[in-house]
């Protein structure tokens, strides 16, 4: 080791130090931060509960949290909740899978060359400009009112953000690292597997997450179209029969499921993205 | 043996980057190419690397024409260009994936030790300093055992001390297999410290202004009278160009 080596080594620990400070976010530990995140919703719920117990508010339009919890418990006990969750999850899963497949394929095709991009992108951007709900009548005419039209609507909603994310990720790959691959005489296939795919992955995961978010959005729209089961049905049913507790209960379940599936996606992709800069990763986890 | 025979390069925009350039570089020779911005020195390297095709002329390595990236030619860029998702060791082994595993591992280990990063093979590129990253890039090019190694201003982004250290690493690595080195730089001191011959290029269009031989007997210490004399010669050749293009190196 020469004297200059010591000089070179110094930036690394310095970078680690600044990373630790950033991760700490002041003096908050991870669990303290999580607790702080719960403070607002839990506090508001408790305040509302107290207000209704004291008779300050009636809670006719927005029931007390305890009422909502007991509604959820009832639904869970007679097995309805599991039935509705299963129906909705199945629709989201099928729509998400189809949408991701289509979006990824089209994105990869459009990203493959300038020619295919010029061919595909204008059409897809045009289709993307159509509000997806506008397709509903057509899908019902074509596919009927049962599962096929619902899954198709969700798939359309998922496909566009995945397409955009995939294409954007491919186009943003640094020409310079592709050159490294070329200088080592990688074939087109090797270049795709060893450089493009890993380089694209972080952006692609983000695209999948926004696709999943839209999948949850569109499953509600799809279930409003007339469903006999599913969380969206619970919403409509609650409205028609004047059961606000059931509506709020379904909304809470949507929130939990949405967050859960997103966390699942993040957790599944985490081992593939260990190499990413920690600051970026922290920002993504928060975002 | 690297031979450039009357090569020229004109870009589709009409810019003539190189005009009728002829040059031979012997096996194991260290050739430095200096010149201001826009004199075509980076274009020259890209042509030898096979990343671009010349508009005219021929490039040969040991009698084989270069028309695409060639296994006998390696390149180190100005930036390390490490692949962020591969560890240091995987980055070094990137270009030798076709070799059997034991051979590959042995070469990677040897290279890690050679660049002073033994035991750091499992780190990620983001954890490296600029100098360390460029050493890894150097190792990645050299483990493929090229007969010609091209270096495109490889140390220009580094601070003075790190640059001196990297130059030592380069010479130490070069001694292992003694490939032909073509080092593009805008740092005249660097060229004189390392090279057997210095090609001085002139712009509009890119061409060879002069070729100077650095006597191997010379003490390479900067400031020695022989080296200072060569430096003045180089500056004289670059002189007329100074009105055309910015010459940060010459101004130093």
Coordinates of C-alpha atoms in Angstrom, one line a residue:
Chain A
X1 CA 0.0 0.0 0.0
X2 CA 1.5 3.3 -1.0
X3 CA 1.0 6.6 0.8
X4 CA -1.5 7.6 -1.9
X5 CA -3.6 4.6 -1.1
X6 CA -4.5 6.1 2.3
X7 CA -5.6 9.2 0.6
X8 CA -7.8 7.3 -1.8
X9 CA -9.5 5.3 1.0
X10 CA -10.8 8.3 2.9
X11 CA -14.0 9.0 0.8
X12 CA -15.5 5.7 1.4
X13 CA -16.0 6.0 5.2
X14 CA -17.0 9.6 4.8
X15 CA -19.8 8.5 2.4
X16 CA -20.9 5.8 4.9
X17 CA -21.1 8.4 7.7
X18 CA -23.2 10.8 5.7
X19 CA -25.4 7.8 4.7
X20 CA -26.0 6.9 8.4
X21 CA -26.9 10.5 9.2
X22 CA -29.4 10.6 6.3
X23 CA -31.0 7.2 7.3
X24 CA -31.4 8.4 10.9
X25 CA -33.4 11.4 9.6
X26 CA -32.5 13.5 12.6
X27 CA -32.8 11.5 15.8
X28 CA -35.8 9.4 14.9
X29 CA -35.3 5.6 15.0
X30 CA -37.2 3.4 12.5
X31 CA -39.9 2.3 15.0
X32 CA -40.4 5.8 16.3
X33 CA -41.0 7.0 12.8
X34 CA -43.5 4.3 12.2
X35 CA -45.3 5.1 15.5
X36 CA -45.4 8.8 14.5
X37 CA -47.0 7.8 11.2
X38 CA -49.8 6.1 13.1
X39 CA -50.4 9.1 15.4
X40 CA -52.6 11.1 13.1
X41 CA -55.1 8.4 11.9
X42 CA -55.3 6.6 15.3
X43 CA -55.7 10.0 17.1
X44 CA -58.5 11.1 14.8
X45 CA -60.3 7.8 15.2
X46 CA -60.1 7.9 18.9
X47 CA -61.3 11.5 18.9
X48 CA -64.3 10.6 16.7
X49 CA -65.1 7.6 19.0
X50 CA -65.0 9.8 22.1
X51 CA -67.1 12.5 20.4
X52 CA -69.8 9.9 19.5
X53 CA -69.7 8.3 23.0
X54 CA -70.2 11.8 24.6
X55 CA -73.1 12.5 22.3
X56 CA -71.3 15.5 20.6
X57 CA -71.8 13.8 17.2
X58 CA -74.4 11.3 16.1
X59 CA -72.2 9.2 13.9
X60 CA -75.1 8.4 11.6
X61 CA -73.2 9.3 8.4
X62 CA -69.7 8.4 9.7
X63 CA -70.1 5.6 12.2
X64 CA -67.8 5.3 15.2
X65 CA -64.6 3.3 14.8
X66 CA -65.9 0.7 17.2
X67 CA -69.0 0.2 15.0
X68 CA -66.8 -0.2 11.9
X69 CA -64.7 -2.8 13.7
X70 CA -67.7 -4.7 14.8
X71 CA -69.1 -4.6 11.2
X72 CA -65.8 -6.0 10.0
X73 CA -65.9 -8.7 12.7
X74 CA -69.4 -9.7 11.7
X75 CA -68.4 -9.9 8.0
X76 CA -65.4 -12.0 9.0
X77 CA -67.4 -14.3 11.2
X78 CA -70.0 -15.3 8.7
X79 CA -67.4 -15.8 6.0
X80 CA -68.6 -13.0 3.8
X81 CA -65.4 -10.9 4.2
X82 CA -63.2 -13.8 3.0
X83 CA -65.5 -14.4 0.0
X84 CA -65.4 -10.8 -1.1
X85 CA -61.7 -10.4 -0.5
X86 CA -61.1 -13.6 -2.5
X87 CA -63.2 -12.4 -5.4
X88 CA -61.5 -8.9 -5.5
X89 CA -58.0 -10.3 -5.1
X90 CA -58.6 -12.8 -7.9
X91 CA -59.7 -10.0 -10.3
X92 CA -56.8 -7.8 -9.4
X93 CA -54.3 -10.7 -9.7
X94 CA -55.7 -11.7 -13.1
X95 CA -55.9 -8.1 -14.4
X96 CA -52.5 -7.2 -13.1
X97 CA -50.9 -10.3 -14.6
X98 CA -52.4 -9.7 -18.0
X99 CA -51.7 -5.9 -17.9
X100 CA -48.1 -6.4 -16.8
X101 CA -47.5 -9.0 -19.6
X102 CA -49.0 -6.7 -22.2
X103 CA -47.3 -3.5 -20.9
X104 CA -43.9 -5.2 -20.6
X105 CA -44.1 -6.8 -24.0
X106 CA -45.2 -3.6 -25.7
X107 CA -42.6 -1.6 -23.8
X108 CA -39.8 -3.9 -24.7
X109 CA -40.9 -3.9 -28.4
X110 CA -41.1 -0.2 -28.5
X111 CA -37.7 0.1 -26.7
X112 CA -36.0 -2.4 -29.0
X113 CA -35.4 0.0 -31.8
X114 CA -36.3 3.4 -33.2
X115 CA -38.4 1.8 -35.9
X116 CA -40.6 -0.2 -33.6
X117 CA -41.0 2.8 -31.4
X118 CA -42.1 5.0 -34.2
X119 CA -44.6 2.3 -35.2
X120 CA -46.0 1.6 -31.8
X121 CA -45.6 4.6 -29.5
X122 CA -48.0 7.1 -31.2
X123 CA -50.9 4.6 -31.2
X124 CA -50.3 3.5 -27.7
X125 CA -50.0 7.1 -26.5
X126 CA -53.3 7.8 -28.3
X127 CA -55.0 4.9 -26.6
X128 CA -53.6 6.0 -23.3
X129 CA -55.3 9.3 -23.6
X130 CA -58.7 7.6 -23.5
X131 CA -60.0 7.4 -19.9
X132 CA -60.0 3.7 -19.3
X133 CA -63.5 3.8 -17.9
X134 CA -64.7 4.9 -21.3
X135 CA -64.0 1.4 -22.5
X136 CA -66.5 -0.1 -20.1
X137 CA -69.6 -0.2 -22.4
X138 CA -67.6 -1.7 -25.2
X139 CA -66.1 -4.3 -23.0
X140 CA -69.5 -5.3 -21.7
X141 CA -70.8 -5.5 -25.2
X142 CA -67.9 -7.6 -26.3
X143 CA -67.2 -9.7 -23.2
X144 CA -70.5 -9.7 -21.2
X145 CA -71.0 -8.5 -17.7
X146 CA -69.1 -11.2 -15.9
X147 CA -65.5 -11.7 -15.1
X148 CA -63.9 -11.3 -18.5
X149 CA -64.9 -7.6 -18.9
X150 CA -63.8 -6.8 -15.4
X151 CA -60.4 -8.4 -15.7
X152 CA -59.9 -6.7 -19.1
X153 CA -60.7 -3.3 -17.7
X154 CA -58.2 -3.8 -14.9
X155 CA -55.6 -5.1 -17.3
X156 CA -56.0 -2.0 -19.5
X157 CA -55.5 0.2 -16.5
X158 CA -52.4 -1.7 -15.4
X159 CA -50.9 -2.0 -18.9
X160 CA -50.3 1.7 -19.7
X161 CA -48.2 2.7 -16.7
X162 CA -46.2 -0.5 -17.1
X163 CA -45.7 0.2 -20.8
X164 CA -44.6 3.8 -20.1
X165 CA -42.3 2.7 -17.3
X166 CA -40.7 -0.1 -19.3
X167 CA -40.1 2.1 -22.3
X168 CA -38.8 5.0 -20.2
X169 CA -36.5 2.6 -18.3
X170 CA -35.1 1.2 -21.5
X171 CA -34.6 4.6 -23.1
X172 CA -32.8 5.9 -20.0
X173 CA -30.2 3.2 -20.0
X174 CA -26.8 4.9 -20.2
X175 CA -25.3 4.5 -23.6
X176 CA -21.9 4.4 -21.9
X177 CA -22.4 1.1 -20.2
X178 CA -23.9 -0.4 -23.3
X179 CA -20.6 0.6 -24.9
X180 CA -18.8 -1.4 -22.3
X181 CA -20.8 -4.4 -23.3
X182 CA -20.0 -3.8 -27.0
X183 CA -16.3 -3.4 -26.3
X184 CA -16.4 -6.9 -24.8
X185 CA -18.2 -8.2 -27.9
X186 CA -21.5 -9.2 -26.2
X187 CA -24.2 -10.4 -28.6
X188 CA -27.5 -8.6 -28.7
X189 CA -29.0 -11.3 -26.4
X190 CA -26.1 -11.1 -24.0
X191 CA -26.3 -7.3 -24.0
X192 CA -30.0 -7.6 -23.1
X193 CA -29.5 -10.1 -20.3
X194 CA -26.3 -8.8 -18.8
X195 CA -26.7 -5.0 -19.1
X196 CA -30.2 -3.9 -20.2
X197 CA -32.2 -6.1 -17.9
X198 CA -30.4 -5.3 -14.6
X199 CA -30.1 -1.6 -15.6
X200 CA -33.9 -1.4 -16.3
X201 CA -35.0 -3.3 -13.2
X202 CA -35.3 -0.5 -10.6
X203 CA -37.4 1.7 -12.9
X204 CA -39.4 -1.4 -13.9
X205 CA -40.3 -2.2 -10.3
X206 CA -41.5 1.3 -9.8
X207 CA -43.7 0.9 -13.0
X208 CA -45.1 -2.4 -11.6
X209 CA -46.0 -0.6 -8.3
X210 CA -47.8 2.2 -10.1
X211 CA -49.5 -0.4 -12.2
X212 CA -50.6 -2.3 -9.2
X213 CA -52.0 0.9 -7.7
X214 CA -54.1 1.5 -10.8
X215 CA -55.2 -2.2 -10.7
X216 CA -56.7 -1.6 -7.3
X217 CA -58.4 1.6 -8.6
X218 CA -59.9 -0.1 -11.6
X219 CA -61.1 -3.2 -9.7
X220 CA -63.5 -0.9 -7.8
X221 CA -64.7 0.6 -11.1
X222 CA -65.1 -2.9 -12.5
X223 CA -67.1 -4.1 -9.5
X224 CA -69.4 -1.0 -9.7
X225 CA -70.3 -2.3 -13.1
X226 CA -72.4 -4.9 -11.4
X227 CA -70.9 -7.7 -9.3
X228 CA -72.5 -10.0 -6.8
X229 CA -69.3 -10.4 -4.8
X230 CA -66.2 -8.4 -4.1
X231 CA -65.2 -5.5 -2.0
X232 CA -66.7 -3.1 -4.6
X233 CA -70.0 -4.9 -4.3
X234 CA -69.8 -4.3 -0.5
X235 CA -69.4 -0.6 -1.3
X236 CA -72.4 -0.5 -3.6
X237 CA -74.5 -2.7 -1.3
X238 CA -73.7 -0.4 1.7
X239 CA -74.8 2.7 -0.3
X240 CA -78.0 1.1 -1.5
X241 CA -79.0 -0.2 1.9
X242 CA -77.7 2.8 3.8
X243 CA -75.0 1.0 5.8
X244 CA -72.1 3.5 6.1
X245 CA -70.3 1.3 8.4
X246 CA -70.1 -1.4 5.7
X247 CA -68.8 1.2 3.2
X248 CA -66.0 2.4 5.5
X249 CA -65.2 -1.2 6.5
X250 CA -64.7 -2.0 2.8
X251 CA -62.6 1.1 2.3
X252 CA -60.4 0.1 5.2
X253 CA -59.9 -3.4 3.7
X254 CA -59.0 -1.8 0.4
X255 CA -56.4 0.3 2.1
X256 CA -54.9 -2.7 3.9
X257 CA -54.9 -4.9 0.9
X258 CA -53.4 -2.2 -1.4
X259 CA -50.6 -1.5 1.1
X260 CA -50.0 -5.2 1.7
X261 CA -49.7 -6.1 -2.0
X262 CA -47.4 -3.2 -2.6
X263 CA -45.2 -4.1 0.3
X264 CA -45.1 -7.7 -1.0
X265 CA -44.0 -6.4 -4.4
X266 CA -41.3 -4.3 -2.8
X267 CA -40.1 -7.1 -0.6
X268 CA -40.0 -9.5 -3.5
X269 CA -37.9 -7.1 -5.5
X270 CA -35.6 -6.0 -2.7
X271 CA -33.0 -8.9 -3.1
X272 CA -32.6 -7.9 -6.8
X273 CA -32.0 -4.3 -6.0
X274 CA -29.5 -4.6 -3.1
X275 CA -26.9 -2.8 -5.2
X276 CA -28.9 0.3 -5.5
X277 CA -27.7 3.5 -3.7
X278 CA -29.1 3.5 -0.2
X279 CA -30.4 7.0 -0.4
X280 CA -32.4 6.1 -3.5
X281 CA -33.7 3.0 -1.8
X282 CA -34.8 4.9 1.3
X283 CA -36.6 7.5 -0.9
X284 CA -38.4 4.7 -2.7
X285 CA -39.4 3.0 0.5
X286 CA -40.9 6.2 1.7
X287 CA -42.5 7.2 -1.6
Chain B
X1 CA 1.7 -4.5 -33.5
X2 CA -0.9 -1.9 -34.2
X3 CA -1.0 -0.3 -37.6
X4 CA -3.2 2.6 -38.7
X5 CA -3.1 3.1 -42.5
X6 CA -4.4 6.4 -43.9
X7 CA -7.5 6.4 -41.7
X8 CA -10.0 9.2 -41.9
X9 CA -13.3 9.7 -40.1
X10 CA -16.1 12.1 -41.2
X11 CA -19.2 12.2 -39.2
X12 CA -22.7 12.3 -40.9
X13 CA -22.9 15.9 -39.8
X14 CA -20.0 16.7 -42.1
X15 CA -17.4 17.2 -39.4
X16 CA -14.1 15.8 -40.4
X17 CA -12.7 14.4 -37.2
X18 CA -9.6 12.7 -38.6
X19 CA -7.8 13.1 -42.0
X20 CA -5.5 10.5 -43.5
X21 CA -3.8 9.4 -40.3
X22 CA -1.0 6.8 -40.6
X23 CA 0.8 5.4 -37.6
X24 CA 2.5 2.2 -36.3
X25 CA 2.8 1.3 -32.7
X26 CA 5.1 -1.5 -31.7
X27 CA 4.3 -4.5 -29.5
X28 CA 4.6 -3.5 -25.8
X29 CA 5.1 0.2 -26.7
X30 CA 3.5 2.9 -24.7
X31 CA 2.2 5.6 -26.9
X32 CA 0.7 8.8 -25.6
X33 CA -1.6 10.9 -27.8
X34 CA -1.9 14.6 -26.7
X35 CA -3.9 17.4 -28.2
X36 CA -6.6 19.9 -27.4
X37 CA -10.3 19.3 -27.5
X38 CA -11.7 18.5 -30.9
X39 CA -8.5 17.2 -32.4
X40 CA -10.0 13.8 -32.9
X41 CA -8.0 11.9 -30.3
X42 CA -11.0 10.3 -28.7
X43 CA -12.4 9.5 -32.2
X44 CA -9.1 7.8 -32.9
X45 CA -9.4 5.5 -29.9
X46 CA -13.0 4.6 -30.7
X47 CA -11.9 3.6 -34.2
X48 CA -9.1 1.4 -32.9
X49 CA -11.6 -0.1 -30.3
X50 CA -14.0 -1.0 -33.1
X51 CA -16.8 1.0 -31.6
X52 CA -16.9 3.2 -34.7
X53 CA -16.0 2.4 -38.3
X54 CA -13.4 4.6 -40.1
X55 CA -14.7 6.4 -43.2
X56 CA -11.5 5.4 -45.0
X57 CA -8.3 3.6 -44.4
X58 CA -7.5 0.4 -42.4
X59 CA -6.7 -0.5 -38.8
X60 CA -4.8 -3.7 -38.2
X61 CA -3.7 -5.5 -35.0
X62 CA -1.1 -8.2 -35.7
X63 CA -2.3 -8.3 -39.3
X64 CA -6.0 -8.6 -38.5
X65 CA -8.3 -5.8 -39.7
X66 CA -10.4 -4.1 -37.0
X67 CA -14.0 -3.6 -38.1
X68 CA -15.7 -4.3 -34.8
X69 CA -14.6 -4.8 -31.2
X70 CA -11.8 -7.3 -31.2
X71 CA -10.7 -9.6 -28.5
X72 CA -7.1 -8.4 -28.7
X73 CA -8.1 -4.8 -28.0
X74 CA -9.3 -3.5 -24.7
X75 CA -10.4 -0.1 -23.7
X76 CA -10.6 2.0 -20.5
X77 CA -12.9 5.0 -20.6
X78 CA -12.6 8.4 -19.0
X79 CA -15.3 7.3 -16.5
X80 CA -15.0 3.9 -14.8
X81 CA -18.3 2.8 -16.3
X82 CA -18.7 0.0 -13.7
X83 CA -21.9 -2.0 -13.7
X84 CA -23.7 -0.9 -10.5
X85 CA -25.4 -4.2 -10.0
X86 CA -22.3 -6.3 -10.1
X87 CA -19.8 -6.6 -7.2
X88 CA -16.2 -5.4 -7.7
X89 CA -15.1 -8.9 -8.5
X90 CA -18.0 -9.6 -10.9
X91 CA -17.1 -6.3 -12.6
X92 CA -13.5 -7.3 -13.1
X93 CA -14.7 -10.7 -14.5
X94 CA -17.3 -9.2 -16.8
X95 CA -15.3 -9.6 -20.0
X96 CA -14.0 -13.1 -19.3
X97 CA -17.3 -14.8 -18.6
X98 CA -16.4 -17.3 -21.4
X99 CA -13.4 -18.6 -19.4
X100 CA -13.7 -21.7 -17.2
X101 CA -14.6 -20.8 -13.6
X102 CA -11.2 -21.6 -11.9
X103 CA -9.3 -19.7 -14.5
X104 CA -11.6 -16.7 -14.2
X105 CA -11.5 -16.7 -10.4
X106 CA -7.7 -16.9 -10.4
X107 CA -7.4 -13.9 -12.7
X108 CA -9.9 -11.9 -10.7
X109 CA -8.1 -12.6 -7.5
X110 CA -4.7 -11.7 -9.0
X111 CA -6.1 -8.5 -10.4
X112 CA -7.7 -7.5 -7.1
X113 CA -4.4 -7.9 -5.3
X114 CA -2.6 -6.1 -8.1
X115 CA -4.8 -3.0 -7.7
X116 CA -4.7 -3.0 -3.9
X117 CA -8.3 -4.1 -3.5
X118 CA -7.7 -7.7 -2.2
X119 CA -10.6 -8.6 0.1
X120 CA -12.8 -5.9 -1.4
X121 CA -14.2 -8.2 -4.2
X122 CA -17.6 -8.3 -2.6
X123 CA -18.2 -4.6 -2.4
X124 CA -20.5 -2.7 -4.6
X125 CA -19.2 -0.1 -7.0
X126 CA -21.2 2.7 -5.2
X127 CA -18.9 2.0 -2.1
X128 CA -15.8 2.8 -4.1
X129 CA -13.9 6.2 -4.3
X130 CA -13.2 7.6 -7.8
X131 CA -9.7 6.3 -7.8
X132 CA -10.7 2.8 -6.6
X133 CA -13.4 2.6 -9.3
X134 CA -11.0 3.6 -12.0
X135 CA -8.5 0.9 -10.8
X136 CA -11.3 -1.7 -11.1
X137 CA -12.0 -0.5 -14.6
X138 CA -8.4 -0.9 -15.4
X139 CA -8.4 -4.4 -14.0
X140 CA -11.5 -5.3 -15.9
X141 CA -9.9 -4.4 -19.2
X142 CA -6.6 -6.1 -18.4
X143 CA -7.9 -9.5 -17.1
X144 CA -9.1 -10.2 -20.7
X145 CA -5.3 -10.0 -21.6
X146 CA -5.6 -7.6 -24.6
X147 CA -2.6 -7.2 -26.8
X148 CA -3.6 -3.5 -27.2
X149 CA -5.0 -1.5 -24.4
X150 CA -6.6 1.8 -25.2
X151 CA -7.0 4.4 -22.5
X152 CA -9.2 7.5 -23.1
X153 CA -8.1 10.2 -20.7
X154 CA -8.6 7.6 -17.9
X155 CA -7.3 9.7 -15.0
X156 CA -8.5 13.2 -16.0
X157 CA -11.4 13.2 -13.6
X158 CA -9.2 12.4 -10.6
X159 CA -7.3 14.7 -8.2
X160 CA -3.6 15.1 -8.5
X161 CA -2.5 12.5 -5.8
X162 CA -4.9 9.9 -7.0
X163 CA -3.8 10.4 -10.6
X164 CA -0.1 9.9 -9.7
X165 CA -1.1 6.7 -7.8
X166 CA -3.2 5.4 -10.7
X167 CA -0.3 6.0 -13.1
X168 CA 1.9 3.8 -10.9
X169 CA -0.9 1.2 -10.9
X170 CA -1.1 1.3 -14.7
X171 CA 2.7 0.8 -15.1
X172 CA 2.7 -2.0 -12.6
X173 CA -0.3 -3.7 -14.4
X174 CA 1.3 -3.1 -17.8
X175 CA 4.5 -4.9 -16.7
X176 CA 2.5 -8.2 -16.1
X177 CA 1.6 -8.8 -19.8
X178 CA 3.2 -5.8 -21.5
X179 CA 0.4 -5.0 -24.0
X180 CA 0.7 -2.1 -26.4
X181 CA -0.7 1.0 -24.6
X182 CA -2.3 3.9 -26.4
X183 CA -3.0 6.6 -23.9
X184 CA -5.0 9.6 -24.9
X185 CA -4.5 12.5 -22.5
X186 CA -4.6 16.2 -22.4
X187 CA -2.0 16.2 -19.6
X188 CA 1.4 16.7 -21.2
X189 CA 3.2 15.8 -17.9
X190 CA 1.3 12.5 -17.8
X191 CA 2.2 11.7 -21.4
X192 CA 5.9 12.4 -20.7
X193 CA 5.9 10.5 -17.5
X194 CA 4.6 7.3 -19.1
X195 CA 5.1 7.2 -22.8
X196 CA 7.9 5.9 -25.1
X197 CA 6.6 8.1 -27.8
X198 CA 4.2 11.1 -27.8
X199 CA 1.9 11.8 -30.7
X200 CA 0.9 15.5 -30.8
X201 CA -2.4 16.0 -32.7
X202 CA -3.7 19.1 -34.3
X203 CA -7.3 19.9 -35.0
X204 CA -9.5 20.9 -38.1
X205 CA -9.2 18.2 -39.3
X206 CA -7.6 15.9 -36.7
X207 CA -4.1 15.0 -37.9
X208 CA -0.6 14.3 -36.5
X209 CA 1.4 17.4 -35.8
X210 CA 4.5 15.7 -34.5
X211 CA 5.8 12.5 -33.0
X212 CA 8.4 12.8 -30.3
X213 CA 10.4 10.0 -28.9
X214 CA 11.1 10.0 -25.2
X215 CA 14.6 8.7 -24.6
X216 CA 14.3 5.7 -22.2
X217 CA 17.5 6.9 -20.6
X218 CA 15.9 10.1 -19.5
X219 CA 15.1 10.5 -15.8
X220 CA 11.3 10.7 -15.8
X221 CA 11.1 13.1 -13.0
X222 CA 9.1 16.2 -13.9
X223 CA 11.3 19.2 -14.1
X224 CA 14.4 17.4 -15.5
X225 CA 15.9 19.5 -18.3
X226 CA 15.3 16.8 -21.0
X227 CA 11.6 16.4 -20.1
X228 CA 11.2 20.2 -19.9
X229 CA 12.7 20.5 -23.4
X230 CA 10.3 17.9 -24.8
X231 CA 7.4 19.7 -23.1
X232 CA 8.4 23.0 -24.8
X233 CA 8.5 21.2 -28.1
X234 CA 5.0 19.8 -27.6
X235 CA 3.6 23.1 -26.6
X236 CA 5.2 24.6 -29.7
X237 CA 3.4 22.1 -31.9
X238 CA 0.2 22.7 -30.1
X239 CA 0.8 26.5 -30.1
X240 CA -0.9 27.5 -33.4
X241 CA -4.0 25.6 -32.4
X242 CA -4.4 27.5 -29.2
X243 CA -6.2 30.3 -31.0
X244 CA -8.7 27.8 -32.4
X245 CA -9.6 25.6 -29.5
X246 CA -9.5 25.8 -25.7
X247 CA -6.4 24.0 -24.5
X248 CA -6.7 23.5 -20.7
X249 CA -3.7 21.2 -20.6
X250 CA -1.4 23.5 -22.5
X251 CA -2.5 26.4 -20.3
X252 CA -1.5 24.5 -17.1

